[in-house]
Amino acid sequence: MLRFCLRVVPFAMMATTAAWAETPVKVGVLADMSGLYSDIGGQGAVDAVRMAIEDFKPAANGLKVDIISADTQNKPDIATGLARKWFDTEGVDVLVDLPTSAISLAVGSLVKEKNKVALYTASASSDLSGKACTPNTVHWTYDTWALSHGTGAAITKNGGKSWFFLVADYAFGQALERDASGVVKANGGTVLGSVRHPLDTKDFSSFILQAQASKAQIIGLANGGGDTVNSIKTAAEFGLLQGGQKLAGMLLFISDIHTLGLKSAQGLLLTTAFYWDYDEKTRAFGERFAARNGGKYPSMTQAGAYSATLAYLAAVKATGSAKDGAAVVKAMRDAGPINDPLFGETTIRVDGRAVHRMLLVEVKKPEESKKPFDYYKVVATIPPAEAFRPLNEGGCPLVK
């Protein structure tokens, strides 16, 4: 009997030690679950993070990963309150998505204070890797510099020299107008003016009338989500295109094209970080995602949530803990070029900017689309070195 017990005790100790060896990680997805950005993030962002966790195979890599999610309602105070509660009482280590620049700018200082991690995969202001950069944050997917240099430069070089901007009146829209105006002027164009509208505007009539009255060749839409869709619909109702003016969607998502339909959206040029039908790897992800999301294919922010989560989990494995957020972000940077399945070769700079290719695409005509969500023709692949702002130009205090 004694010999039997001596054999059992080491086995039990080994089982207990194996359980202790699993590093706990808790991921918090702060997204827009019910508002104008819910189609580009929302539950789809949560599903993308779950897919990343599943594909990482936490148990095989010594991790135990849990996930929690909540609706920010696109309000910085609500998002900050949720983040603080999660950090203080829920044991959350990392935030993903963060649907507006105002939310990300508000939450960023709290993340640094608590030494956690924020993966900005759905917010756009280039200030997040500029003057507002921190050692605890990574800006994935896209930003206002990349969007404006992709779309703005292409249109201006092709003859769209006079611009008027329709601007969402918060941090994202203001940053996009600033960056796009700089690109237009640098390429020989002029900015005739702009008008700002509140977030989640329902009636764009007065704003479109001001854009028409400007006589600008190009009306730049420095807004996103439902605001962009409503802007385009109102412009069609007022005959803006028939009057000779053109629209430039500075931030458009595949879900916006789906809502508008190809008949209304055909011919639009836009810059995106991800297209599900780009290559074999993106197609495989897109089809898996669609199978889980009622046939809806992933937006670039949902793809960003997947890829950033994968890179984060790999860094936690490398450091052996999720508790020192700055150390995990450093490990993400030190990993060197990541062969990401959705964004291609990706590196994370000291300013927190994830640098990867961007795509300049044109929306297909209805007769060119052969399958669901077959919406884009890739006009150009912008290499990583050209896709994002040079490191020394952003004003990030971490850049020496």
Coordinates of C-alpha atoms in Angstrom, one line a residue:
M1 CA 0.0 0.0 0.0
L2 CA 2.8 2.3 0.9
R3 CA 4.6 1.6 -2.4
F4 CA 1.4 2.5 -4.3
C5 CA 1.1 5.8 -2.6
L6 CA 4.7 6.7 -3.3
R7 CA 4.0 6.2 -7.0
V8 CA 0.8 8.3 -7.0
V9 CA 2.2 11.3 -5.1
P10 CA 4.7 12.3 -7.8
F11 CA 2.0 12.0 -10.5
A12 CA -0.3 14.2 -8.6
M13 CA 2.4 16.8 -8.0
M14 CA 3.3 16.7 -11.7
A15 CA -0.4 17.4 -12.6
T16 CA -0.6 20.3 -10.1
T17 CA 2.7 21.7 -11.4
A18 CA 1.4 21.5 -15.0
A19 CA -1.7 23.4 -14.0
W20 CA 0.3 26.1 -12.2
A21 CA 2.5 26.4 -15.3
E22 CA -0.3 27.8 -17.4
T23 CA 0.2 31.6 -17.6
P24 CA -3.2 33.4 -17.2
V25 CA -4.2 36.0 -19.7
K26 CA -7.5 38.0 -19.9
V27 CA -8.4 39.8 -23.0
G28 CA -11.0 42.6 -22.9
V29 CA -12.7 43.6 -26.2
L30 CA -14.0 47.2 -25.9
A31 CA -16.1 47.7 -29.1
D32 CA -19.1 49.4 -30.5
M33 CA -21.8 46.8 -30.1
S34 CA -24.9 48.8 -31.0
G35 CA -23.9 52.0 -32.8
L36 CA -22.7 53.3 -36.2
Y37 CA -19.4 51.3 -35.9
S38 CA -20.9 48.0 -34.9
D39 CA -20.7 46.5 -38.4
I40 CA -17.0 47.1 -38.6
G41 CA -16.2 46.0 -35.1
G42 CA -18.9 44.9 -32.7
Q43 CA -19.5 41.2 -32.2
G44 CA -17.4 40.5 -35.2
A45 CA -14.4 41.9 -33.4
V46 CA -15.1 39.6 -30.5
D47 CA -15.4 36.6 -32.8
A48 CA -12.1 37.6 -34.5
V49 CA -10.3 37.7 -31.1
R50 CA -11.8 34.3 -30.3
M51 CA -10.5 32.9 -33.6
A52 CA -7.0 34.2 -32.8
I53 CA -7.1 32.6 -29.3
E54 CA -8.2 29.3 -30.9
D55 CA -5.6 29.4 -33.6
F56 CA -2.8 30.2 -31.0
K57 CA -3.7 27.0 -29.1
P58 CA -3.1 28.5 -25.6
A59 CA -2.9 25.2 -23.7
A60 CA -0.2 23.9 -26.1
N61 CA 1.7 27.2 -25.5
G62 CA 1.4 27.3 -21.7
L63 CA -1.3 29.9 -21.6
K64 CA -4.8 30.0 -20.2
V65 CA -6.7 32.7 -22.0
D66 CA -10.1 34.2 -21.1
I67 CA -12.1 36.9 -22.9
I68 CA -14.6 39.5 -21.8
S69 CA -16.4 42.2 -24.0
A70 CA -18.5 45.3 -23.6
D71 CA -20.2 48.1 -25.5
T72 CA -18.4 51.4 -25.3
Q73 CA -21.4 53.2 -26.8
N74 CA -18.7 55.3 -28.5
K75 CA -18.3 57.4 -25.4
P76 CA -14.9 58.0 -23.9
D77 CA -16.1 58.3 -20.3
I78 CA -18.0 55.0 -20.5
A79 CA -15.0 53.2 -22.2
T80 CA -12.6 54.6 -19.6
G81 CA -14.9 53.5 -16.7
L82 CA -15.2 50.0 -18.2
A83 CA -11.4 49.8 -18.7
R84 CA -10.7 50.9 -15.1
K85 CA -13.2 48.4 -13.7
W86 CA -11.8 45.6 -15.8
F87 CA -8.2 46.4 -14.7
D88 CA -9.1 46.8 -11.0
T89 CA -11.6 44.0 -10.4
E90 CA -11.7 41.7 -13.5
G91 CA -8.0 41.0 -14.0
V92 CA -8.0 42.2 -17.6
D93 CA -4.5 42.4 -19.1
V94 CA -5.1 43.8 -22.6
L95 CA -7.7 45.8 -24.4
V96 CA -8.6 45.2 -28.1
D97 CA -10.6 47.2 -30.7
L98 CA -11.3 50.6 -29.1
P99 CA -13.7 52.0 -31.8
T100 CA -12.9 55.7 -31.8
S101 CA -9.8 57.8 -31.6
A102 CA -11.4 59.8 -28.7
I103 CA -11.8 56.6 -26.7
S104 CA -8.3 55.4 -27.5
L105 CA -6.8 58.8 -26.5
A106 CA -8.7 58.7 -23.2
V107 CA -7.9 55.1 -22.4
G108 CA -4.3 55.3 -23.4
S109 CA -3.1 57.1 -20.3
L110 CA -5.0 54.8 -18.0
V111 CA -3.4 51.8 -19.7
K112 CA 0.0 53.2 -19.1
E113 CA -0.8 54.1 -15.5
K114 CA -1.9 50.5 -14.8
N115 CA 0.9 49.0 -16.9
K116 CA -1.5 47.1 -19.1
V117 CA -1.7 46.9 -22.9
A118 CA -4.0 48.5 -25.5
L119 CA -4.1 47.2 -29.0
Y120 CA -5.7 50.0 -31.1
T121 CA -7.2 48.0 -34.0
A122 CA -10.3 50.2 -34.8
S123 CA -9.2 53.8 -34.1
A124 CA -7.5 55.9 -36.7
S125 CA -5.8 59.1 -35.4
S126 CA -2.1 59.1 -36.3
D127 CA -1.6 60.9 -33.0
L128 CA -1.9 57.5 -31.3
S129 CA 1.6 56.6 -32.6
G130 CA 2.6 60.3 -32.5
K131 CA 2.4 62.7 -29.6
A132 CA 0.0 60.3 -27.7
C133 CA 2.2 57.2 -28.0
T134 CA 3.1 55.2 -24.9
P135 CA 5.2 52.2 -24.1
N136 CA 2.0 50.2 -23.5
T137 CA 0.1 50.7 -26.7
V138 CA 0.2 49.3 -30.2
H139 CA -1.6 50.9 -33.1
W140 CA -2.6 48.2 -35.6
T141 CA -4.6 48.2 -38.9
Y142 CA -4.6 51.7 -40.2
D143 CA -4.3 55.4 -39.3
T144 CA -5.2 58.8 -40.8
W145 CA -1.7 59.3 -42.3
A146 CA -1.9 56.0 -44.2
L147 CA -5.5 56.6 -45.4
S148 CA -4.8 60.1 -46.6
H149 CA -1.6 59.3 -48.3
G150 CA -3.1 56.3 -50.1
T151 CA -6.4 57.8 -51.3
G152 CA -5.6 61.5 -51.2
A153 CA -2.3 61.3 -53.1
A154 CA -3.8 59.0 -55.8
I155 CA -6.8 61.2 -56.5
T156 CA -4.8 64.5 -56.5
K157 CA -2.2 63.1 -58.8
N158 CA -4.9 62.0 -61.2
G159 CA -6.4 65.5 -61.5
G160 CA -8.6 66.0 -58.4
K161 CA -6.9 69.3 -57.5
S162 CA -9.6 71.2 -55.5
W163 CA -11.0 69.6 -52.3
F164 CA -13.7 70.3 -49.7
F165 CA -13.9 68.2 -46.6
L166 CA -16.9 66.8 -44.7
V167 CA -15.5 66.1 -41.3
A168 CA -16.7 64.1 -38.2
D169 CA -16.2 66.6 -35.4
Y170 CA -14.0 64.6 -33.0
A171 CA -10.4 63.5 -32.8
F172 CA -10.5 61.0 -35.7
G173 CA -12.2 63.3 -38.2
Q174 CA -10.0 66.3 -37.3
A175 CA -6.8 64.2 -37.7
L176 CA -8.0 62.8 -41.0
E177 CA -8.8 66.3 -42.4
R178 CA -5.4 67.5 -41.2
D179 CA -3.4 64.6 -42.7
A180 CA -5.4 64.6 -46.0
S181 CA -5.1 68.4 -46.4
G182 CA -1.4 68.1 -46.1
V183 CA -1.3 65.4 -48.8
V184 CA -3.5 67.3 -51.2
K185 CA -1.4 70.5 -50.9
A186 CA 1.9 68.5 -51.2
N187 CA 0.7 67.1 -54.5
G188 CA -0.3 70.5 -56.0
G189 CA -3.9 70.6 -54.9
T190 CA -5.9 73.2 -52.9
V191 CA -8.4 72.9 -50.0
L192 CA -11.3 75.2 -50.5
G193 CA -12.9 74.6 -47.1
S194 CA -14.5 72.2 -44.8
V195 CA -17.6 71.6 -42.6
R196 CA -17.8 69.6 -39.4
H197 CA -20.7 67.5 -38.3
P198 CA -21.5 65.7 -35.0
L199 CA -20.8 62.0 -34.6
D200 CA -23.7 59.8 -35.8
T201 CA -25.5 62.5 -37.8
K202 CA -28.8 61.4 -39.2
D203 CA -29.5 64.3 -41.6
F204 CA -26.6 65.4 -43.9
S205 CA -28.6 67.7 -46.1
S206 CA -27.1 71.0 -44.9
F207 CA -23.6 69.6 -44.9
I208 CA -23.9 68.3 -48.5
L209 CA -25.4 71.6 -49.7
Q210 CA -22.3 73.4 -48.3
A211 CA -20.1 70.9 -50.1
Q212 CA -21.9 71.5 -53.3
A213 CA -21.7 75.2 -53.0
S214 CA -17.9 75.0 -52.6
K215 CA -17.6 73.9 -56.3
A216 CA -14.7 71.7 -55.3
Q217 CA -13.9 68.9 -57.6
I218 CA -13.5 66.4 -54.8
I219 CA -15.6 66.1 -51.6
G220 CA -13.4 64.3 -49.1
L221 CA -15.4 62.3 -46.5
A222 CA -13.4 62.5 -43.3
N223 CA -15.8 60.4 -41.3
G224 CA -16.6 56.7 -40.9
G225 CA -19.1 53.9 -40.5
G226 CA -22.7 55.0 -40.7
D227 CA -21.8 58.7 -41.1
T228 CA -19.9 57.9 -44.4
V229 CA -22.8 55.7 -45.7
N230 CA -25.3 58.5 -44.9
S231 CA -23.1 61.1 -46.5
I232 CA -22.9 59.1 -49.7
K233 CA -26.6 58.4 -49.8
T234 CA -27.4 62.1 -49.3
A235 CA -24.9 63.2 -51.9
A236 CA -26.7 60.9 -54.4
E237 CA -30.1 62.4 -53.4
F238 CA -28.8 65.9 -54.1
G239 CA -27.3 65.0 -57.4
L240 CA -23.8 65.9 -56.3
L241 CA -22.1 63.4 -58.7
Q242 CA -24.4 64.5 -61.6
G243 CA -23.2 68.0 -61.0
G244 CA -19.6 67.0 -61.8
Q245 CA -18.2 66.7 -58.3
K246 CA -16.7 63.4 -57.0
L247 CA -16.6 61.8 -53.6
A248 CA -13.5 60.5 -51.9
G249 CA -14.1 58.2 -49.0
M250 CA -11.1 58.7 -46.8
L251 CA -12.2 55.8 -44.6
L252 CA -14.5 53.2 -46.0
F253 CA -15.1 49.6 -44.9
I254 CA -16.3 46.6 -46.8
S255 CA -19.4 46.7 -44.7
D256 CA -20.1 50.2 -45.9
I257 CA -19.9 49.0 -49.5
H258 CA -22.2 46.2 -48.7
T259 CA -24.8 48.6 -47.2
L260 CA -24.5 51.0 -50.1
G261 CA -24.5 48.3 -52.8
L262 CA -22.2 48.3 -55.8
K263 CA -24.6 50.3 -58.0
S264 CA -24.1 53.3 -55.6
A265 CA -20.5 52.7 -54.6
Q266 CA -18.9 51.5 -57.9
G267 CA -15.8 53.4 -58.9
L268 CA -15.0 54.7 -55.5
L269 CA -11.2 54.7 -54.7
L270 CA -10.3 53.9 -51.1
T271 CA -7.4 52.7 -49.0
T272 CA -7.7 49.6 -46.8
A273 CA -5.3 47.6 -44.7
F274 CA -7.0 44.3 -45.5
Y275 CA -9.2 42.7 -48.1
W276 CA -10.5 39.2 -47.5
D277 CA -10.0 38.2 -51.2
Y278 CA -6.4 39.4 -51.5
D279 CA -4.6 36.0 -51.4
E280 CA -5.1 32.4 -50.2
K281 CA -4.4 33.1 -46.5
T282 CA -6.8 36.1 -46.4
R283 CA -9.5 34.1 -48.3
A284 CA -9.2 31.2 -45.8
F285 CA -9.7 33.6 -42.9
G286 CA -12.5 35.5 -44.6
E287 CA -14.5 32.3 -45.3
R288 CA -14.0 31.0 -41.8
F289 CA -15.1 34.3 -40.4
A290 CA -18.1 34.5 -42.6
A291 CA -19.2 31.0 -41.6
R292 CA -19.3 32.3 -38.0
N293 CA -21.0 35.6 -38.8
G294 CA -24.0 34.9 -40.9
G295 CA -22.2 35.2 -44.2
K296 CA -20.6 38.6 -43.4
Y297 CA -17.0 38.9 -44.4
P298 CA -14.5 40.6 -42.1
S299 CA -13.7 44.3 -42.1
M300 CA -10.1 45.5 -41.8
T301 CA -10.6 46.3 -38.1
Q302 CA -11.9 42.8 -37.4
A303 CA -8.9 41.4 -39.2
G304 CA -6.7 43.7 -37.2
A305 CA -8.2 42.4 -33.9
Y306 CA -7.3 38.9 -35.0
S307 CA -3.7 39.7 -36.0
A308 CA -2.9 42.0 -33.1
T309 CA -4.2 39.4 -30.6
L310 CA -2.1 36.7 -32.2
A311 CA 1.0 38.9 -31.9
Y312 CA 0.2 39.8 -28.3
L313 CA -0.2 36.2 -27.2
A314 CA 3.1 35.2 -28.8
A315 CA 4.7 38.1 -26.8
V316 CA 3.1 36.9 -23.6
K317 CA 4.5 33.4 -24.2
A318 CA 7.9 34.9 -24.8
T319 CA 7.9 37.0 -21.6
G320 CA 6.3 34.4 -19.5
S321 CA 3.7 36.7 -18.0
A322 CA 1.0 39.2 -19.0
K323 CA 1.3 41.3 -15.9
D324 CA 4.0 43.7 -17.1
G325 CA 2.3 45.4 -20.0
A326 CA 5.3 47.5 -21.2
A327 CA 7.5 44.3 -21.2
V328 CA 4.9 42.5 -23.4
V329 CA 4.8 45.4 -25.9
K330 CA 8.6 45.5 -25.9
A331 CA 8.5 41.7 -26.7
M332 CA 6.1 42.4 -29.6
R333 CA 8.6 45.0 -31.0
D334 CA 11.6 42.7 -30.4
A335 CA 10.0 39.9 -32.3
G336 CA 11.1 41.5 -35.5
P337 CA 9.2 41.1 -38.7
I338 CA 6.0 39.1 -38.1
N339 CA 4.9 36.9 -41.0
D340 CA 1.2 37.8 -40.4
P341 CA -1.3 35.7 -42.4
L342 CA -3.6 38.7 -43.0
F343 CA -1.3 41.7 -43.3
G344 CA 1.9 40.2 -44.6
E345 CA 5.2 41.2 -43.1
T346 CA 4.6 43.3 -40.1
T347 CA 7.0 45.1 -37.7
I348 CA 6.1 47.1 -34.6
R349 CA 8.1 50.3 -34.2
V350 CA 9.1 52.0 -30.9
D351 CA 6.3 54.5 -31.4
G352 CA 3.8 51.6 -31.3
R353 CA 2.9 51.7 -35.0
A354 CA 2.4 48.3 -36.6
V355 CA 3.9 48.7 -40.1
H356 CA 2.6 46.5 -42.9
R357 CA 1.3 46.8 -46.5
M358 CA -1.8 48.9 -47.4
L359 CA -4.0 48.4 -50.4
L360 CA -5.4 51.0 -52.8
V361 CA -8.6 49.5 -54.2
E362 CA -11.4 50.5 -56.5
V363 CA -15.0 49.4 -55.9
K364 CA -16.2 47.0 -58.6
K365 CA -19.1 47.5 -61.0
P366 CA -22.1 45.3 -60.2
E367 CA -21.4 43.1 -63.3
E368 CA -17.8 42.6 -62.2
S369 CA -18.7 41.0 -58.9
K370 CA -18.9 37.2 -59.1
K371 CA -19.5 36.1 -55.5
P372 CA -20.7 37.5 -52.1
F373 CA -18.5 40.4 -50.9
D374 CA -16.5 40.3 -54.1
Y375 CA -16.3 44.1 -54.1
Y376 CA -12.8 45.4 -54.7
K377 CA -10.2 45.5 -57.5
V378 CA -6.7 46.0 -56.0
V379 CA -5.2 49.0 -57.8
A380 CA -1.9 49.0 -55.9
T381 CA -0.2 47.3 -53.0
I382 CA 1.6 50.0 -51.0
P383 CA 4.7 48.5 -49.4
P384 CA 5.2 48.9 -45.6
A385 CA 8.1 51.4 -46.0
E386 CA 5.7 53.8 -47.9
A387 CA 2.4 53.0 -46.2
F388 CA 2.9 54.7 -42.9
R389 CA 4.4 58.0 -41.6
P390 CA 8.2 58.0 -41.2
L391 CA 9.2 57.3 -37.6
N392 CA 10.9 60.7 -37.0
E393 CA 7.9 62.8 -38.2
G394 CA 5.2 61.8 -35.6
G395 CA 6.4 63.6 -32.5
C396 CA 6.4 60.5 -30.4
P397 CA 8.4 61.2 -27.2
L398 CA 9.7 57.6 -27.2
V399 CA 11.6 58.2 -30.5
K400 CA 15.1 59.4 -29.7

